[in-house]
Amino acid sequence: MAAQVVSGIGFLGAGTIIFQKNVIRGLTTAAGLWVTAAIGLTCGTGMYAIAAIATGMVIVG
């Protein structure tokens, strides 16, 4: 199941990164998609404490 999430988020993340006029846009959006998927997988496996710590780190970051 995690492999399906990785391939799907990889596809979506690649679509959000845009290179125009020597400027890269959307990189933080792609990173946000990745971290959200990772936290979702962590919750899905029942590791709620780790998911809460990761969520806190994302909010602080």
CSV table of N, CA and C in Angstrom, one decimal:
chain,number,residue,atom,x,y,z
A,1,MET,N,0.8,-1.2,0.0
A,1,MET,CA,0.0,0.0,0.0
A,1,MET,C,0.9,1.3,0.0
A,2,ALA,N,1.9,1.2,0.8
A,2,ALA,CA,2.8,2.4,0.8
A,2,ALA,C,3.4,2.7,-0.6
A,3,ALA,N,3.7,1.7,-1.3
A,3,ALA,CA,4.2,1.9,-2.7
A,3,ALA,C,3.3,2.6,-3.6
A,4,GLN,N,2.0,2.4,-3.4
A,4,GLN,CA,1.0,3.1,-4.2
A,4,GLN,C,1.0,4.6,-3.8
A,5,VAL,N,1.1,4.8,-2.5
A,5,VAL,CA,1.1,6.2,-2.0
A,5,VAL,C,2.3,6.9,-2.6
A,6,VAL,N,3.5,6.3,-2.5
A,6,VAL,CA,4.7,6.9,-3.0
A,6,VAL,C,4.6,7.2,-4.5
A,7,SER,N,4.1,6.3,-5.3
A,7,SER,CA,4.1,6.6,-6.7
A,7,SER,C,3.0,7.7,-7.0
A,8,GLY,N,1.9,7.7,-6.3
A,8,GLY,CA,0.9,8.7,-6.5
A,8,GLY,C,1.4,10.1,-6.1
A,9,ILE,N,2.0,10.2,-4.9
A,9,ILE,CA,2.5,11.5,-4.4
A,9,ILE,C,3.7,11.9,-5.3
A,10,GLY,N,4.5,11.0,-5.7
A,10,GLY,CA,5.6,11.4,-6.6
A,10,GLY,C,5.1,12.0,-7.9
A,11,PHE,N,4.0,11.4,-8.4
A,11,PHE,CA,3.4,12.0,-9.7
A,11,PHE,C,2.8,13.4,-9.4
A,12,LEU,N,2.1,13.5,-8.3
A,12,LEU,CA,1.5,14.8,-8.0
A,12,LEU,C,2.6,15.9,-7.6
A,13,GLY,N,3.6,15.5,-6.9
A,13,GLY,CA,4.6,16.4,-6.5
A,13,GLY,C,5.4,16.9,-7.7
A,14,ALA,N,5.7,16.0,-8.7
A,14,ALA,CA,6.4,16.4,-9.9
A,14,ALA,C,5.5,17.3,-10.7
A,15,GLY,N,4.2,17.2,-10.7
A,15,GLY,CA,3.4,18.1,-11.4
A,15,GLY,C,3.3,19.5,-10.8
A,16,THR,N,3.6,19.6,-9.5
A,16,THR,CA,3.5,20.9,-8.9
A,16,THR,C,4.8,21.7,-9.0
A,17,ILE,N,5.9,21.1,-9.3
A,17,ILE,CA,7.1,21.8,-9.5
A,17,ILE,C,7.2,22.3,-10.9
A,18,ILE,N,7.4,23.6,-11.0
A,18,ILE,CA,7.4,24.3,-12.3
A,18,ILE,C,8.7,25.1,-12.5
A,19,PHE,N,9.3,25.0,-13.6
A,19,PHE,CA,10.5,25.7,-13.9
A,19,PHE,C,10.3,26.7,-15.0
A,20,GLN,N,10.3,28.0,-14.6
A,20,GLN,CA,10.0,29.1,-15.6
A,20,GLN,C,11.1,30.2,-15.4
A,21,LYS,N,11.7,30.6,-16.5
A,21,LYS,CA,12.6,31.7,-16.5
A,21,LYS,C,13.7,31.6,-15.4
A,22,ASN,N,14.3,30.4,-15.4
A,22,ASN,CA,15.4,30.1,-14.5
A,22,ASN,C,15.0,30.2,-13.0
A,23,VAL,N,13.7,30.0,-12.7
A,23,VAL,CA,13.1,30.1,-11.3
A,23,VAL,C,12.3,28.8,-11.1
A,24,ILE,N,12.5,28.1,-10.0
A,24,ILE,CA,11.8,26.9,-9.7
A,24,ILE,C,10.7,27.3,-8.7
A,25,ARG,N,9.4,27.0,-9.0
A,25,ARG,CA,8.3,27.3,-8.2
A,25,ARG,C,7.6,26.0,-7.8
A,26,GLY,N,7.0,26.0,-6.6
A,26,GLY,CA,6.2,24.8,-6.2
A,26,GLY,C,6.9,23.8,-5.5
A,27,LEU,N,8.2,24.0,-5.2
A,27,LEU,CA,9.0,23.0,-4.5
A,27,LEU,C,8.5,22.8,-3.1
A,28,THR,N,8.1,23.9,-2.4
A,28,THR,CA,7.6,23.7,-1.0
A,28,THR,C,6.2,23.1,-1.0
A,29,THR,N,5.4,23.3,-2.1
A,29,THR,CA,4.1,22.6,-2.2
A,29,THR,C,4.4,21.1,-2.4
A,30,ALA,N,5.3,20.7,-3.2
A,30,ALA,CA,5.6,19.3,-3.3
A,30,ALA,C,6.1,18.7,-2.0
A,31,ALA,N,6.9,19.4,-1.3
A,31,ALA,CA,7.4,18.9,0.0
A,31,ALA,C,6.3,18.8,1.0
A,32,GLY,N,5.3,19.7,0.9
A,32,GLY,CA,4.2,19.6,1.8
A,32,GLY,C,3.3,18.4,1.5
A,33,LEU,N,3.2,18.1,0.2
A,33,LEU,CA,2.4,16.9,-0.2
A,33,LEU,C,3.1,15.6,0.3
A,34,TRP,N,4.4,15.6,0.2
A,34,TRP,CA,5.2,14.4,0.7
A,34,TRP,C,5.0,14.2,2.2
A,35,VAL,N,5.2,15.3,3.0
A,35,VAL,CA,5.1,15.2,4.4
A,35,VAL,C,3.7,14.8,4.9
A,36,THR,N,2.7,15.4,4.2
A,36,THR,CA,1.3,15.0,4.5
A,36,THR,C,1.1,13.6,4.3
A,37,ALA,N,1.6,13.1,3.2
A,37,ALA,CA,1.4,11.6,2.9
A,37,ALA,C,2.1,10.8,3.9
A,38,ALA,N,3.3,11.2,4.3
A,38,ALA,CA,4.1,10.4,5.3
A,38,ALA,C,3.3,10.4,6.6
A,39,ILE,N,2.8,11.5,7.0
A,39,ILE,CA,2.1,11.5,8.3
A,39,ILE,C,0.8,10.7,8.2
A,40,GLY,N,0.2,10.7,7.1
A,40,GLY,CA,-1.0,9.9,6.9
A,40,GLY,C,-0.7,8.4,6.9
A,41,LEU,N,0.4,8.0,6.3
A,41,LEU,CA,0.7,6.6,6.4
A,41,LEU,C,1.1,6.2,7.8
A,42,THR,N,1.7,7.1,8.5
A,42,THR,CA,2.1,6.8,9.9
A,42,THR,C,0.8,6.6,10.8
A,43,CYS,N,-0.1,7.5,10.6
A,43,CYS,CA,-1.4,7.3,11.3
A,43,CYS,C,-2.1,6.0,10.9
A,44,GLY,N,-2.0,5.7,9.6
A,44,GLY,CA,-2.7,4.5,9.1
A,44,GLY,C,-2.1,3.2,9.7
A,45,THR,N,-0.8,3.3,10.0
A,45,THR,CA,-0.2,2.1,10.6
A,45,THR,C,-0.3,2.1,12.1
A,46,GLY,N,-1.0,3.1,12.7
A,46,GLY,CA,-1.2,3.1,14.2
A,46,GLY,C,-0.1,3.7,15.0
A,47,MET,N,0.8,4.3,14.4
A,47,MET,CA,1.9,5.0,15.1
A,47,MET,C,1.5,6.5,15.4
A,48,TYR,N,0.6,6.7,16.3
A,48,TYR,CA,0.0,8.0,16.5
A,48,TYR,C,1.0,8.9,17.2
A,49,ALA,N,1.8,8.4,18.1
A,49,ALA,CA,2.8,9.3,18.8
A,49,ALA,C,3.8,9.9,17.8
A,50,ILE,N,4.3,9.0,16.9
A,50,ILE,CA,5.3,9.5,15.9
A,50,ILE,C,4.6,10.5,14.9
A,51,ALA,N,3.4,10.2,14.6
A,51,ALA,CA,2.7,11.1,13.7
A,51,ALA,C,2.5,12.5,14.4
A,52,ALA,N,2.2,12.5,15.6
A,52,ALA,CA,2.0,13.7,16.4
A,52,ALA,C,3.3,14.5,16.5
A,53,ILE,N,4.4,13.8,16.7
A,53,ILE,CA,5.7,14.4,16.8
A,53,ILE,C,6.1,15.0,15.4
A,54,ALA,N,5.9,14.3,14.3
A,54,ALA,CA,6.2,14.8,13.0
A,54,ALA,C,5.3,16.0,12.6
A,55,THR,N,4.0,15.9,13.0
A,55,THR,CA,3.1,17.1,12.8
A,55,THR,C,3.6,18.3,13.5
A,56,GLY,N,4.0,18.1,14.8
A,56,GLY,CA,4.6,19.2,15.5
A,56,GLY,C,5.9,19.8,14.9
A,57,MET,N,6.7,18.9,14.4
A,57,MET,CA,7.9,19.4,13.7
A,57,MET,C,7.6,20.2,12.5
A,58,VAL,N,6.6,19.7,11.7
A,58,VAL,CA,6.2,20.4,10.5
A,58,VAL,C,5.7,21.8,10.8
A,59,ILE,N,4.8,21.9,11.9
A,59,ILE,CA,4.3,23.2,12.3
A,59,ILE,C,5.4,24.1,12.7
A,60,VAL,N,6.3,23.6,13.5
A,60,VAL,CA,7.4,24.5,14.0
A,60,VAL,C,8.3,24.9,12.8
A,61,GLY,N,8.5,24.0,11.9
A,61,GLY,CA,9.3,24.3,10.7
A,61,GLY,C,8.7,25.3,9.8
